[in-house]
Amino acid sequence: MSEQQLVATVHVRDLQGRTVVLEPGDDVPAWAVQQITNPKAWVDAVDTIEVAQVPTPSGVGDIEAPPRSGKGSGVEAWRSFAERKGVDVDQDATREDVIAACEAAGVVEREG
C-alpha cells in the first residue's frame, strides 16, 4: 500500500481490468499509484515516491485517444478517454479543457 493519500476520488483499473473507485482515506495499492497521474489527486503533489514496476492491466495502456477534429472528436469522446486514463476533469469542462488536462497528465502529446 502507498504512503500517499488521495484528496480526490479516482477511477482506476485493477490487474484483472476491473474498474476500482478509490476515495480520500482509502489505502492506495502500488498498481493504482502508477495509474494516478494527475498530481492534483494527491495530498502533497510535491512529494514523489518510488513505485515498483507492476504490470499494467491488459487493455489499460493501449487506449487510443479520440481524434482532435472531425467525427468522434466531441467532448463526450474526450471525457470518456480521460476517465479511462484516470485523468480527472470537471463535468462542465469543454472539449478543449479535457484535451488540455490529458496533455498536462501526459496521456496525450501536445499538438505543436
mmCIF file of N, CA and C in Angstrom:
data_model
loop_
_atom_site.group_PDB
_atom_site.id
_atom_site.type_symbol
_atom_site.label_atom_id
_atom_site.label_comp_id
_atom_site.label_asym_id
_atom_site.label_seq_id
_atom_site.Cartn_x
_atom_site.Cartn_y
_atom_site.Cartn_z
ATOM 1 N N MET A 1 0.828 -1.187 0.000
ATOM 2 C CA MET A 1 0.000 0.000 0.000
ATOM 3 C C MET A 1 0.873 1.251 0.000
ATOM 4 N N SER A 2 0.332 2.314 -0.500
ATOM 5 C CA SER A 2 1.069 3.558 -0.669
ATOM 6 C C SER A 2 1.004 4.415 0.584
ATOM 7 N N GLU A 3 2.063 5.205 0.777
ATOM 8 C CA GLU A 3 2.080 6.182 1.855
ATOM 9 C C GLU A 3 1.308 7.426 1.451
ATOM 10 N N GLN A 4 1.113 7.643 0.150
ATOM 11 C CA GLN A 4 0.417 8.827 -0.329
ATOM 12 C C GLN A 4 -1.069 8.733 -0.034
ATOM 13 N N GLN A 5 -1.676 9.904 0.159
ATOM 14 C CA GLN A 5 -3.107 9.964 0.427
ATOM 15 C C GLN A 5 -3.799 10.756 -0.676
ATOM 16 N N LEU A 6 -4.960 10.277 -1.085
ATOM 17 C CA LEU A 6 -5.731 10.948 -2.114
ATOM 18 C C LEU A 6 -6.520 12.114 -1.524
ATOM 19 N N VAL A 7 -6.709 13.150 -2.343
ATOM 20 C CA VAL A 7 -7.592 14.255 -1.968
ATOM 21 C C VAL A 7 -8.808 14.278 -2.881
ATOM 22 N N ALA A 8 -8.836 13.373 -3.849
ATOM 23 C CA ALA A 8 -9.939 13.314 -4.798
ATOM 24 C C ALA A 8 -10.284 11.857 -5.081
ATOM 25 N N THR A 9 -11.524 11.643 -5.483
ATOM 26 C CA THR A 9 -11.954 10.318 -5.898
ATOM 27 C C THR A 9 -11.403 10.042 -7.292
ATOM 28 N N VAL A 10 -10.845 8.849 -7.486
ATOM 29 C CA VAL A 10 -10.291 8.468 -8.781
ATOM 30 C C VAL A 10 -10.824 7.103 -9.191
ATOM 31 N N HIS A 11 -10.821 6.864 -10.501
ATOM 32 C CA HIS A 11 -11.204 5.567 -11.052
ATOM 33 C C HIS A 11 -9.975 4.975 -11.720
ATOM 34 N N VAL A 12 -9.655 3.729 -11.384
ATOM 35 C CA VAL A 12 -8.519 3.032 -11.977
ATOM 36 C C VAL A 12 -8.955 1.618 -12.340
ATOM 37 N N ARG A 13 -8.102 0.928 -13.075
ATOM 38 C CA ARG A 13 -8.374 -0.476 -13.428
ATOM 39 C C ARG A 13 -7.412 -1.371 -12.660
ATOM 40 N N ASP A 14 -7.954 -2.428 -12.038
ATOM 41 C CA ASP A 14 -7.095 -3.346 -11.293
ATOM 42 C C ASP A 14 -6.397 -4.298 -12.253
ATOM 43 N N LEU A 15 -5.613 -5.222 -11.717
ATOM 44 C CA LEU A 15 -4.815 -6.123 -12.545
ATOM 45 C C LEU A 15 -5.664 -7.066 -13.387
ATOM 46 N N GLN A 16 -6.941 -7.195 -13.049
ATOM 47 C CA GLN A 16 -7.849 -8.018 -13.845
ATOM 48 C C GLN A 16 -8.657 -7.159 -14.828
ATOM 49 N N GLY A 17 -8.394 -5.835 -14.856
ATOM 50 C CA GLY A 17 -9.080 -4.939 -15.778
ATOM 51 C C GLY A 17 -10.397 -4.391 -15.274
ATOM 52 N N ARG A 18 -10.740 -4.660 -14.000
ATOM 53 C CA ARG A 18 -11.988 -4.163 -13.433
ATOM 54 C C ARG A 18 -11.809 -2.730 -12.943
ATOM 55 N N THR A 19 -12.862 -1.919 -13.075
ATOM 56 C CA THR A 19 -12.818 -0.546 -12.591
ATOM 57 C C THR A 19 -12.904 -0.546 -11.070
ATOM 58 N N VAL A 20 -11.990 0.208 -10.451
ATOM 59 C CA VAL A 20 -11.951 0.330 -8.995
ATOM 60 C C VAL A 20 -12.033 1.818 -8.672
ATOM 61 N N VAL A 21 -12.902 2.176 -7.740
ATOM 62 C CA VAL A 21 -13.030 3.562 -7.304
ATOM 63 C C VAL A 21 -12.268 3.704 -5.989
ATOM 64 N N LEU A 22 -11.337 4.660 -5.957
ATOM 65 C CA LEU A 22 -10.572 4.944 -4.746
ATOM 66 C C LEU A 22 -10.932 6.344 -4.282
ATOM 67 N N GLU A 23 -11.142 6.483 -2.984
ATOM 68 C CA GLU A 23 -11.552 7.766 -2.426
ATOM 69 C C GLU A 23 -10.550 8.228 -1.382
ATOM 70 N N PRO A 24 -10.594 9.531 -1.044
ATOM 71 C CA PRO A 24 -9.710 10.020 0.026
ATOM 72 C C PRO A 24 -9.850 9.153 1.277
ATOM 73 N N GLY A 25 -8.716 8.800 1.861
ATOM 74 C CA GLY A 25 -8.710 7.953 3.048
ATOM 75 C C GLY A 25 -8.505 6.480 2.747
ATOM 76 N N ASP A 26 -8.717 6.060 1.485
ATOM 77 C CA ASP A 26 -8.503 4.658 1.117
ATOM 78 C C ASP A 26 -7.010 4.367 1.034
ATOM 79 N N ASP A 27 -6.628 3.116 1.323
ATOM 80 C CA ASP A 27 -5.264 2.672 1.062
ATOM 81 C C ASP A 27 -5.132 2.488 -0.440
ATOM 82 N N VAL A 28 -4.083 3.071 -1.017
ATOM 83 C CA VAL A 28 -3.892 3.021 -2.466
ATOM 84 C C VAL A 28 -2.845 1.961 -2.799
ATOM 85 N N PRO A 29 -3.248 0.880 -3.509
ATOM 86 C CA PRO A 29 -2.286 -0.155 -3.879
ATOM 87 C C PRO A 29 -1.239 0.384 -4.862
ATOM 88 N N ALA A 30 -0.070 -0.228 -4.891
ATOM 89 C CA ALA A 30 1.025 0.209 -5.759
ATOM 90 C C ALA A 30 0.617 0.212 -7.226
ATOM 91 N N TRP A 31 -0.161 -0.789 -7.667
ATOM 92 C CA TRP A 31 -0.580 -0.827 -9.066
ATOM 93 C C TRP A 31 -1.453 0.370 -9.404
ATOM 94 N N ALA A 32 -2.200 0.883 -8.439
ATOM 95 C CA ALA A 32 -3.068 2.036 -8.690
ATOM 96 C C ALA A 32 -2.269 3.333 -8.707
ATOM 97 N N VAL A 33 -1.227 3.409 -7.864
ATOM 98 C CA VAL A 33 -0.392 4.617 -7.818
ATOM 99 C C VAL A 33 0.161 4.919 -9.201
ATOM 100 N N GLN A 34 0.575 3.889 -9.933
ATOM 101 C CA GLN A 34 1.128 4.070 -11.275
ATOM 102 C C GLN A 34 0.116 4.677 -12.231
ATOM 103 N N GLN A 35 -1.160 4.412 -12.023
ATOM 104 C CA GLN A 35 -2.193 4.885 -12.935
ATOM 105 C C GLN A 35 -2.687 6.286 -12.598
ATOM 106 N N ILE A 36 -2.485 6.724 -11.370
ATOM 107 C CA ILE A 36 -2.993 8.036 -10.947
ATOM 108 C C ILE A 36 -1.930 9.070 -11.270
ATOM 109 N N THR A 37 -2.050 9.648 -12.467
ATOM 110 C CA THR A 37 -1.022 10.540 -12.981
ATOM 111 C C THR A 37 -1.305 12.010 -12.720
ATOM 112 N N ASN A 38 -2.512 12.328 -12.279
ATOM 113 C CA ASN A 38 -2.847 13.729 -12.015
ATOM 114 C C ASN A 38 -2.322 14.108 -10.635
ATOM 115 N N PRO A 39 -1.339 15.016 -10.560
ATOM 116 C CA PRO A 39 -0.777 15.373 -9.262
ATOM 117 C C PRO A 39 -1.792 16.004 -8.320
ATOM 118 N N LYS A 40 -2.865 16.546 -8.856
ATOM 119 C CA LYS A 40 -3.897 17.165 -8.017
ATOM 120 C C LYS A 40 -4.706 16.127 -7.243
ATOM 121 N N ALA A 41 -4.548 14.858 -7.562
ATOM 122 C CA ALA A 41 -5.273 13.802 -6.861
ATOM 123 C C ALA A 41 -4.655 13.485 -5.509
ATOM 124 N N TRP A 42 -3.406 13.903 -5.297
ATOM 125 C CA TRP A 42 -2.665 13.544 -4.083
ATOM 126 C C TRP A 42 -2.621 14.685 -3.073
ATOM 127 N N VAL A 43 -2.521 14.328 -1.788
ATOM 128 C CA VAL A 43 -2.454 15.311 -0.716
ATOM 129 C C VAL A 43 -1.284 16.250 -0.916
ATOM 130 N N ASP A 44 -0.109 15.718 -1.177
ATOM 131 C CA ASP A 44 1.071 16.542 -1.356
ATOM 132 C C ASP A 44 1.677 16.223 -2.706
ATOM 133 N N ALA A 45 1.349 17.037 -3.699
ATOM 134 C CA ALA A 45 1.792 16.768 -5.062
ATOM 135 C C ALA A 45 3.293 16.958 -5.234
ATOM 136 N N VAL A 46 3.968 17.590 -4.274
ATOM 137 C CA VAL A 46 5.398 17.843 -4.389
ATOM 138 C C VAL A 46 6.199 16.588 -4.115
ATOM 139 N N ASP A 47 5.761 15.778 -3.141
ATOM 140 C CA ASP A 47 6.477 14.553 -2.802
ATOM 141 C C ASP A 47 6.328 13.523 -3.906
ATOM 142 N N THR A 48 7.381 12.790 -4.170
ATOM 143 C CA THR A 48 7.315 11.680 -5.108
ATOM 144 C C THR A 48 7.723 10.419 -4.372
ATOM 145 N N ILE A 49 7.258 9.289 -4.876
ATOM 146 C CA ILE A 49 7.602 8.024 -4.235
ATOM 147 C C ILE A 49 8.159 7.079 -5.292
ATOM 148 N N GLU A 50 8.913 6.123 -4.823
ATOM 149 C CA GLU A 50 9.412 5.076 -5.704
ATOM 150 C C GLU A 50 8.342 3.991 -5.767
ATOM 151 N N VAL A 51 7.993 3.581 -6.972
ATOM 152 C CA VAL A 51 6.974 2.557 -7.156
ATOM 153 C C VAL A 51 7.614 1.393 -7.884
ATOM 154 N N ALA A 52 7.436 0.206 -7.342
ATOM 155 C CA ALA A 52 7.950 -0.984 -8.015
ATOM 156 C C ALA A 52 7.260 -1.119 -9.361
ATOM 157 N N GLN A 53 7.959 -1.661 -10.325
ATOM 158 C CA GLN A 53 7.355 -1.858 -11.633
ATOM 159 C C GLN A 53 6.324 -2.976 -11.528
ATOM 160 N N VAL A 54 5.071 -2.594 -11.653
ATOM 161 C CA VAL A 54 3.957 -3.523 -11.581
ATOM 162 C C VAL A 54 3.355 -3.598 -12.976
ATOM 163 N N PRO A 55 3.036 -4.786 -13.460
ATOM 164 C CA PRO A 55 2.478 -4.875 -14.801
ATOM 165 C C PRO A 55 1.178 -4.081 -14.919
ATOM 166 N N THR A 56 1.039 -3.374 -16.037
ATOM 167 C CA THR A 56 -0.189 -2.639 -16.302
ATOM 168 C C THR A 56 -1.267 -3.638 -16.704
ATOM 169 N N PRO A 57 -2.488 -3.478 -16.156
ATOM 170 C CA PRO A 57 -3.559 -4.397 -16.546
ATOM 171 C C PRO A 57 -3.766 -4.377 -18.054
ATOM 172 N N SER A 58 -4.099 -5.527 -18.614
ATOM 173 C CA SER A 58 -4.287 -5.597 -20.060
ATOM 174 C C SER A 58 -5.410 -4.662 -20.481
ATOM 175 N N GLY A 59 -5.185 -3.982 -21.587
ATOM 176 C CA GLY A 59 -6.191 -3.077 -22.112
ATOM 177 C C GLY A 59 -6.069 -1.658 -21.599
ATOM 178 N N VAL A 60 -5.324 -1.423 -20.528
ATOM 179 C CA VAL A 60 -5.229 -0.081 -19.962
ATOM 180 C C VAL A 60 -4.295 0.791 -20.772
ATOM 181 N N GLY A 61 -3.139 0.282 -21.144
ATOM 182 C CA GLY A 61 -2.151 1.092 -21.827
ATOM 183 C C GLY A 61 -2.412 1.293 -23.309
ATOM 184 N N ASP A 62 -3.305 0.498 -23.886
ATOM 185 C CA ASP A 62 -3.498 0.580 -25.322
ATOM 186 C C ASP A 62 -4.761 1.330 -25.713
ATOM 187 N N ILE A 63 -5.240 2.212 -24.849
ATOM 188 C CA ILE A 63 -6.418 3.023 -25.150
ATOM 189 C C ILE A 63 -5.981 4.153 -26.075
ATOM 190 N N GLU A 64 -6.601 4.245 -27.219
ATOM 191 C CA GLU A 64 -6.222 5.255 -28.199
ATOM 192 C C GLU A 64 -7.040 6.524 -27.988
ATOM 193 N N ALA A 65 -6.379 7.652 -28.076
ATOM 194 C CA ALA A 65 -7.039 8.944 -27.911
ATOM 195 C C ALA A 65 -7.994 9.204 -29.074
ATOM 196 N N PRO A 66 -9.109 9.907 -28.793
ATOM 197 C CA PRO A 66 -10.021 10.281 -29.884
ATOM 198 C C PRO A 66 -9.333 11.265 -30.832
ATOM 199 N N PRO A 67 -9.862 11.411 -32.024
ATOM 200 C CA PRO A 67 -9.298 12.415 -32.926
ATOM 201 C C PRO A 67 -9.527 13.817 -32.361
ATOM 202 N N ARG A 68 -8.698 14.756 -32.755
ATOM 203 C CA ARG A 68 -8.835 16.138 -32.272
ATOM 204 C C ARG A 68 -9.789 16.952 -33.126
ATOM 205 N N SER A 69 -10.166 16.437 -34.280
ATOM 206 C CA SER A 69 -11.149 17.122 -35.119
ATOM 207 C C SER A 69 -11.918 16.071 -35.910
ATOM 208 N N GLY A 70 -13.077 16.469 -36.412
ATOM 209 C CA GLY A 70 -13.890 15.563 -37.221
ATOM 210 C C GLY A 70 -14.727 14.616 -36.383
ATOM 211 N N LYS A 71 -15.184 13.572 -37.045
ATOM 212 C CA LYS A 71 -16.061 12.588 -36.407
ATOM 213 C C LYS A 71 -15.364 11.928 -35.213
ATOM 214 N N GLY A 72 -16.086 11.829 -34.088
ATOM 215 C CA GLY A 72 -15.550 11.174 -32.898
ATOM 216 C C GLY A 72 -14.652 12.046 -32.046
ATOM 217 N N SER A 73 -14.641 13.359 -32.313
ATOM 218 C CA SER A 73 -13.740 14.250 -31.570
ATOM 219 C C SER A 73 -14.470 15.106 -30.546
ATOM 220 N N GLY A 74 -15.713 14.785 -30.243
ATOM 221 C CA GLY A 74 -16.527 15.594 -29.337
ATOM 222 C C GLY A 74 -16.104 15.487 -27.881
ATOM 223 N N VAL A 75 -16.711 16.337 -27.074
ATOM 224 C CA VAL A 75 -16.368 16.405 -25.654
ATOM 225 C C VAL A 75 -16.629 15.074 -24.946
ATOM 226 N N GLU A 76 -17.696 14.364 -25.302
ATOM 227 C CA GLU A 76 -18.002 13.096 -24.629
ATOM 228 C C GLU A 76 -16.949 12.034 -24.939
ATOM 229 N N ALA A 77 -16.459 12.012 -26.170
ATOM 230 C CA ALA A 77 -15.402 11.057 -26.520
ATOM 231 C C ALA A 77 -14.149 11.357 -25.714
ATOM 232 N N TRP A 78 -13.804 12.634 -25.611
ATOM 233 C CA TRP A 78 -12.614 13.014 -24.854
ATOM 234 C C TRP A 78 -12.811 12.797 -23.360
ATOM 235 N N ARG A 79 -14.016 13.062 -22.849
ATOM 236 C CA ARG A 79 -14.288 12.839 -21.423
ATOM 237 C C ARG A 79 -14.164 11.356 -21.083
ATOM 238 N N SER A 80 -14.695 10.488 -21.959
ATOM 239 C CA SER A 80 -14.602 9.041 -21.754
ATOM 240 C C SER A 80 -13.145 8.581 -21.769
ATOM 241 N N PHE A 81 -12.377 9.090 -22.731
ATOM 242 C CA PHE A 81 -10.956 8.755 -22.811
ATOM 243 C C PHE A 81 -10.233 9.185 -21.539
ATOM 244 N N ALA A 82 -10.489 10.413 -21.097
ATOM 245 C CA ALA A 82 -9.828 10.931 -19.895
ATOM 246 C C ALA A 82 -10.152 10.058 -18.686
ATOM 247 N N GLU A 83 -11.409 9.667 -18.547
ATOM 248 C CA GLU A 83 -11.805 8.829 -17.410
ATOM 249 C C GLU A 83 -11.082 7.483 -17.454
ATOM 250 N N ARG A 84 -11.006 6.876 -18.637
ATOM 251 C CA ARG A 84 -10.330 5.578 -18.762
ATOM 252 C C ARG A 84 -8.833 5.683 -18.485
ATOM 253 N N LYS A 85 -8.271 6.862 -18.711
ATOM 254 C CA LYS A 85 -6.853 7.079 -18.441
ATOM 255 C C LYS A 85 -6.598 7.603 -17.027
ATOM 256 N N GLY A 86 -7.668 7.803 -16.241
ATOM 257 C CA GLY A 86 -7.505 8.260 -14.868
ATOM 258 C C GLY A 86 -7.265 9.758 -14.742
ATOM 259 N N VAL A 87 -7.657 10.524 -15.761
ATOM 260 C CA VAL A 87 -7.491 11.980 -15.723
ATOM 261 C C VAL A 87 -8.797 12.583 -15.223
ATOM 262 N N ASP A 88 -8.732 13.312 -14.120
ATOM 263 C CA ASP A 88 -9.921 13.945 -13.559
ATOM 264 C C ASP A 88 -10.229 15.240 -14.292
ATOM 265 N N VAL A 89 -11.486 15.371 -14.732
ATOM 266 C CA VAL A 89 -11.934 16.605 -15.369
ATOM 267 C C VAL A 89 -13.293 16.982 -14.797
ATOM 268 N N ASP A 90 -13.564 18.274 -14.742
ATOM 269 C CA ASP A 90 -14.853 18.756 -14.258
ATOM 270 C C ASP A 90 -15.960 18.360 -15.225
ATOM 271 N N GLN A 91 -17.154 18.162 -14.689
ATOM 272 C CA GLN A 91 -18.296 17.784 -15.517
ATOM 273 C C GLN A 91 -18.634 18.856 -16.545
ATOM 274 N N ASP A 92 -18.357 20.125 -16.226
ATOM 275 C CA ASP A 92 -18.682 21.208 -17.153
ATOM 276 C C ASP A 92 -17.494 21.604 -18.033
ATOM 277 N N ALA A 93 -16.450 20.803 -18.040
ATOM 278 C CA ALA A 93 -15.262 21.103 -18.847
ATOM 279 C C ALA A 93 -15.589 21.021 -20.336
ATOM 280 N N THR A 94 -15.010 21.925 -21.098
ATOM 281 C CA THR A 94 -15.168 21.894 -22.550
ATOM 282 C C THR A 94 -14.243 20.837 -23.130
ATOM 283 N N ARG A 95 -14.415 20.553 -24.407
ATOM 284 C CA ARG A 95 -13.550 19.594 -25.097
ATOM 285 C C ARG A 95 -12.098 20.051 -25.009
ATOM 286 N N GLU A 96 -11.872 21.332 -25.190
ATOM 287 C CA GLU A 96 -10.513 21.878 -25.122
ATOM 288 C C GLU A 96 -9.938 21.726 -23.712
ATOM 289 N N ASP A 97 -10.786 21.914 -22.682
ATOM 290 C CA ASP A 97 -10.343 21.742 -21.295
ATOM 291 C C ASP A 97 -9.925 20.291 -21.040
ATOM 292 N N VAL A 98 -10.717 19.352 -21.554
ATOM 293 C CA VAL A 98 -10.423 17.929 -21.364
ATOM 294 C C VAL A 98 -9.119 17.559 -22.075
ATOM 295 N N ILE A 99 -8.956 18.044 -23.307
ATOM 296 C CA ILE A 99 -7.723 17.763 -24.043
ATOM 297 C C ILE A 99 -6.524 18.348 -23.299
ATOM 298 N N ALA A 100 -6.669 19.575 -22.794
ATOM 299 C CA ALA A 100 -5.570 20.218 -22.049
ATOM 300 C C ALA A 100 -5.230 19.414 -20.793
ATOM 301 N N ALA A 101 -6.241 18.891 -20.101
ATOM 302 C CA ALA A 101 -5.995 18.085 -18.897
ATOM 303 C C ALA A 101 -5.271 16.785 -19.264
ATOM 304 N N CYS A 102 -5.650 16.191 -20.398
ATOM 305 C CA CYS A 102 -4.985 14.969 -20.861
ATOM 306 C C CYS A 102 -3.535 15.252 -21.234
ATOM 307 N N GLU A 103 -3.292 16.396 -21.867
ATOM 308 C CA GLU A 103 -1.927 16.783 -22.201
ATOM 309 C C GLU A 103 -1.114 17.014 -20.933
ATOM 310 N N ALA A 104 -1.704 17.720 -19.974
ATOM 311 C CA ALA A 104 -1.000 18.015 -18.712
ATOM 312 C C ALA A 104 -0.681 16.729 -17.943
ATOM 313 N N ALA A 105 -1.557 15.738 -18.043
ATOM 314 C CA ALA A 105 -1.342 14.465 -17.348
ATOM 315 C C ALA A 105 -0.377 13.567 -18.107
ATOM 316 N N GLY A 106 -0.037 13.960 -19.336
ATOM 317 C CA GLY A 106 0.910 13.176 -20.116
ATOM 318 C C GLY A 106 0.325 11.961 -20.811
ATOM 319 N N VAL A 107 -1.007 11.898 -20.934
ATOM 320 C CA VAL A 107 -1.610 10.730 -21.586
ATOM 321 C C VAL A 107 -1.777 10.943 -23.090
ATOM 322 N N VAL A 108 -1.620 12.195 -23.561
ATOM 323 C CA VAL A 108 -1.551 12.501 -24.985
ATOM 324 C C VAL A 108 -0.462 13.548 -25.186
ATOM 325 N N GLU A 109 0.085 13.554 -26.372
ATOM 326 C CA GLU A 109 1.132 14.555 -26.671
ATOM 327 C C GLU A 109 0.485 15.889 -27.026
ATOM 328 N N ARG A 110 1.182 16.944 -26.666
ATOM 329 C CA ARG A 110 0.723 18.293 -27.022
ATOM 330 C C ARG A 110 0.856 18.463 -28.532
ATOM 331 N N GLU A 111 -0.136 19.133 -29.111
ATOM 332 C CA GLU A 111 -0.032 19.427 -30.539
ATOM 333 C C GLU A 111 0.869 20.622 -30.725
ATOM 334 N N GLY A 112 1.721 20.552 -31.694
ATOM 335 C CA GLY A 112 2.713 21.593 -31.890
ATOM 336 C C GLY A 112 2.280 22.598 -32.856
#
